[in-house]
Coordinates of C-alpha atoms in Angstrom, one line a residue:
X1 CA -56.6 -118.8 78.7
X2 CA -55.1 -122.2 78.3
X3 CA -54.9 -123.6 74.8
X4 CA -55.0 -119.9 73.4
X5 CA -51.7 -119.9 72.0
X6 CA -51.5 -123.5 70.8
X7 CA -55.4 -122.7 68.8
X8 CA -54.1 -119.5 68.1
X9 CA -51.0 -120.8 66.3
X10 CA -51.9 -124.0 64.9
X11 CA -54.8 -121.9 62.8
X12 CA -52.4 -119.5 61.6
X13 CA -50.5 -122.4 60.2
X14 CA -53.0 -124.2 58.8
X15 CA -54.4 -121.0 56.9
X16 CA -51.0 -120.0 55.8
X17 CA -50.5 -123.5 54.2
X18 CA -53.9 -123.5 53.1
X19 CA -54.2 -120.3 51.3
X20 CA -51.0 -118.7 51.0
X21 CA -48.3 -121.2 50.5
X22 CA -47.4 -122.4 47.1
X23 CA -49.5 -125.1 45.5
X24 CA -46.3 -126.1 44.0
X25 CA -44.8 -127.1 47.5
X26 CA -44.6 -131.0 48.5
X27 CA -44.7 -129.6 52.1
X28 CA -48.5 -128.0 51.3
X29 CA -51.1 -130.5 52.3
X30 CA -49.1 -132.4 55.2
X31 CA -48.8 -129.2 57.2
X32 CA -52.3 -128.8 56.7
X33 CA -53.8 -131.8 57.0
X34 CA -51.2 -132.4 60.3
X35 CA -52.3 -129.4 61.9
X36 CA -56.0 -130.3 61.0
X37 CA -55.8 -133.2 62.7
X38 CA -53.8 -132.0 65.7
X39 CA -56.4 -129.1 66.4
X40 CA -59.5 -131.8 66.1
X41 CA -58.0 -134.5 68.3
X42 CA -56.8 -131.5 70.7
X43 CA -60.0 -132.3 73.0
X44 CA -59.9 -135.8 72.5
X45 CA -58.0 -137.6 75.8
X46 CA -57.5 -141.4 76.6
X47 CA -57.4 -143.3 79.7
X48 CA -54.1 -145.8 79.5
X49 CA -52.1 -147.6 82.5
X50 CA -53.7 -145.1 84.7
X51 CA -52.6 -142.0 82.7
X52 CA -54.4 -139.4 81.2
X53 CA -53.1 -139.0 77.2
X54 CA -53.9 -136.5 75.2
X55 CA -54.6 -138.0 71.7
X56 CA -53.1 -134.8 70.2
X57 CA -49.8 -135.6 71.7
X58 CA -50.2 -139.6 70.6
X59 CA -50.4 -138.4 67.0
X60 CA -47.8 -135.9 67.1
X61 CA -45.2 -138.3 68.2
X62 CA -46.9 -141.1 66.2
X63 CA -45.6 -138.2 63.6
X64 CA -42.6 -137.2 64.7
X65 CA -41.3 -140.5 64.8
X66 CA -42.3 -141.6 61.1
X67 CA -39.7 -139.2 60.1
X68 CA -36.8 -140.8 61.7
X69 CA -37.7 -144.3 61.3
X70 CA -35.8 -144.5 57.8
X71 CA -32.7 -142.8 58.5
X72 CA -29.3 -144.7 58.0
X73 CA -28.5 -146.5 61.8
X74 CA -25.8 -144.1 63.1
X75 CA -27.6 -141.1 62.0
X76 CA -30.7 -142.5 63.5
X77 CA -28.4 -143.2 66.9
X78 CA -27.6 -139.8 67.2
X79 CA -31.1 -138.8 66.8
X80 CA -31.9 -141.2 69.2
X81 CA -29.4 -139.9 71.7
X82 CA -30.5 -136.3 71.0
X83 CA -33.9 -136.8 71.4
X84 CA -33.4 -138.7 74.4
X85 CA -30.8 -136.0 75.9
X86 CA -34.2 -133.3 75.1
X87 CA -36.6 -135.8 77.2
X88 CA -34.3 -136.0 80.0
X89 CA -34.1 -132.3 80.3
X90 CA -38.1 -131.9 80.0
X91 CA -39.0 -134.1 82.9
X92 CA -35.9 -133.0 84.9
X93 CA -37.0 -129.4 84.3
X94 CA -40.7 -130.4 85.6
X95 CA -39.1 -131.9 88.7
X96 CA -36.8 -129.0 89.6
X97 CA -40.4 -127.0 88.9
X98 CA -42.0 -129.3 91.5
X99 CA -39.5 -129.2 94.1
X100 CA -38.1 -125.5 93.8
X101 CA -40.5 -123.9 92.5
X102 CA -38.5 -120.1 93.3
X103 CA -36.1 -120.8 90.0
X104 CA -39.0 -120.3 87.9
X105 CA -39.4 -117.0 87.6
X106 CA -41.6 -116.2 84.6
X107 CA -44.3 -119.0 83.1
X108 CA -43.1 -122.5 83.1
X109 CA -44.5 -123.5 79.5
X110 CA -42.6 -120.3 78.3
X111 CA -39.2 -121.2 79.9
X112 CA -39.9 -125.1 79.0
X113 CA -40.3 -124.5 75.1
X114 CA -37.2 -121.7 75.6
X115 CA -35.2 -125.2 76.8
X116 CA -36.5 -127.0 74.3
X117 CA -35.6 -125.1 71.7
X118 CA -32.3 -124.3 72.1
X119 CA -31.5 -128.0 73.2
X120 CA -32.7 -128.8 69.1
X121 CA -30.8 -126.0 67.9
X122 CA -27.7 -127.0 69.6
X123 CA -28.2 -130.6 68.7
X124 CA -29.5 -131.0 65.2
X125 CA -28.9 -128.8 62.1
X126 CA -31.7 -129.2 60.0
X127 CA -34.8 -127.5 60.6
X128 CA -36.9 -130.6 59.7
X129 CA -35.4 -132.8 62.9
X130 CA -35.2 -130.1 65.0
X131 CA -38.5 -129.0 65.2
X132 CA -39.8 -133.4 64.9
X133 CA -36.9 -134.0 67.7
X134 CA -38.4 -131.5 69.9
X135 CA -41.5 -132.6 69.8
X136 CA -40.9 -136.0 70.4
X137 CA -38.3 -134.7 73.4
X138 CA -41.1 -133.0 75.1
X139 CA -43.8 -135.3 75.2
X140 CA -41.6 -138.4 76.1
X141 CA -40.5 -135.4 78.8
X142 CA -43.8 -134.9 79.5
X143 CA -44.8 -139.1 79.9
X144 CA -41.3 -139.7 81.8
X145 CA -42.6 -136.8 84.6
X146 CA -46.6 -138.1 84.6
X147 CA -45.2 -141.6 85.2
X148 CA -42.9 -140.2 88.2
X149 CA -45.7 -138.7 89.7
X150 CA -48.1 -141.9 89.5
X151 CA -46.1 -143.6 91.9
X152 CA -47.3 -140.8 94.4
X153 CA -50.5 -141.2 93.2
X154 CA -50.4 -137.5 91.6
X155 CA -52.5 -137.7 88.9
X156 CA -51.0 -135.4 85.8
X157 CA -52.5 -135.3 82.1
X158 CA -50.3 -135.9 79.5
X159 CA -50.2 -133.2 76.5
X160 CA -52.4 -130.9 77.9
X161 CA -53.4 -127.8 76.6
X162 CA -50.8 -125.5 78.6
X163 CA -48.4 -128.0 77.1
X164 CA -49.7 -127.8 73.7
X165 CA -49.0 -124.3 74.1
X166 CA -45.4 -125.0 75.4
X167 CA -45.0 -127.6 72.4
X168 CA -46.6 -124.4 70.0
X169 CA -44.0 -121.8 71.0
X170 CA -41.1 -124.4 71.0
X171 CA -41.6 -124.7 67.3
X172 CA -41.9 -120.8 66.6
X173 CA -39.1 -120.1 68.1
X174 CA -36.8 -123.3 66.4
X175 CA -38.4 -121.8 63.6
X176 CA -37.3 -117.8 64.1
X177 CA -33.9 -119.2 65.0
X178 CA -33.6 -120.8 61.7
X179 CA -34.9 -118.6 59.7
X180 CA -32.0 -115.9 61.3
X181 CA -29.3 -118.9 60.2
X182 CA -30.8 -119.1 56.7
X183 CA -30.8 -115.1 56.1
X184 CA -27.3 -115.4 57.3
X185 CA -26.2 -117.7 55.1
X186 CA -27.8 -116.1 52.4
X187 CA -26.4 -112.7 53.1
X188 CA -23.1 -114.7 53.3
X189 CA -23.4 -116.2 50.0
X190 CA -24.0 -113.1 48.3
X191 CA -21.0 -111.2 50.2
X192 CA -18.9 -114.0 48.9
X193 CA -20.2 -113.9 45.1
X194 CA -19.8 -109.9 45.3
X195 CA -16.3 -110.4 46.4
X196 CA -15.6 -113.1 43.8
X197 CA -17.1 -111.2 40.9
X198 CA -14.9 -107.6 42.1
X199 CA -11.5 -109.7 41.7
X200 CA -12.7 -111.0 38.1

């Protein structure tokens, strides 16, 4: 079912930073009230130059992009290059999709967010603008490949659910893959204080 996984996981998050995270943690009520927002406006859609938008996918990068706008310049140019790298790569994967369909050999939202996430990983460090970057990557992707296809009259809705699901799984697994780098680090840091406190 289409939207399953997006629902699915955008509830668990909300309830987790509802009810479980700390009330303590600045991060608390925007990742609920973000997700709140994003699952309410998930079946809301707008008609604009002949595209179908999902206002889900307006807010999100509406978002995403609020937490880049006051970086210093050349951090924000590499961001912007990055980002921009991520989008290229979206709607070239679409058209490669379109055209050759054989090369996609398990479900395309699946293999999209698998690209999407390691593209973030390999080009940002911290977890914050890699999971914002993505996001922004993917539906700019997502706009670039709706707008290519207008001009054969294909009509193609912009932040649908099986994307929402694609954007859903893109963050878990930017997510899983830092969480590995952080219990590495930590185990690392406690080898190297062990060590440390054997030679005093």
């Amino acid at each position: 079912m289409t939207g399953f996984v997006f629902f699915g996981l955008a509830w668990a998050g909300w309830i987790y930073s509802t009810f479980i995270m700390e009330k303590t943690n600045p991060y608390r009520f925007p990742i609920a009230a973000y997700l709140l927002v994003t699952i309410i406006l998930s079946v809301f859609k707008i008609r604009f130059l002949g595209l179908d938008i999902s206002l889900a996918a307006l807010f999100l990068l509406f978002i995403s992009f609020l937490t880049f706008i006051k970086l210093p310049f050349w951090k924000l140019l590499y961001c912007t290059i990055g980002i921009f790298i991520v989008s290229s790569a979206t709607a070239v994967f679409y058209l490669i999709s379109l055209y050759d369909p054989v090369w996609i050999f398990i479900d395309q939202q699946i293999l999209l967010s698998f690209l999407g996430a390691c593209l973030a990983v390999l080009l940002f460090k911290e977890y914050k603008a890699r999971v914002f970057s993505a996001i922004i990557g993917l539906i700019q992707g997502d706009i670039l490949y709706a707008i290519i296809l207008k001009n054969f009259s294909i009509d193609f809705p912009i932040g649908s659910f099986a994307f929402l699901d694609g954007l859903a799984l893109t963050c878990v697994f930017i997510t899983i893959w830092s969480g590995f780098e952080y219990l590495q680090t930590t185990f690392e840091h406690k080898n190297f204080q062990q060590k440390k406190e054997k030679q005093l």
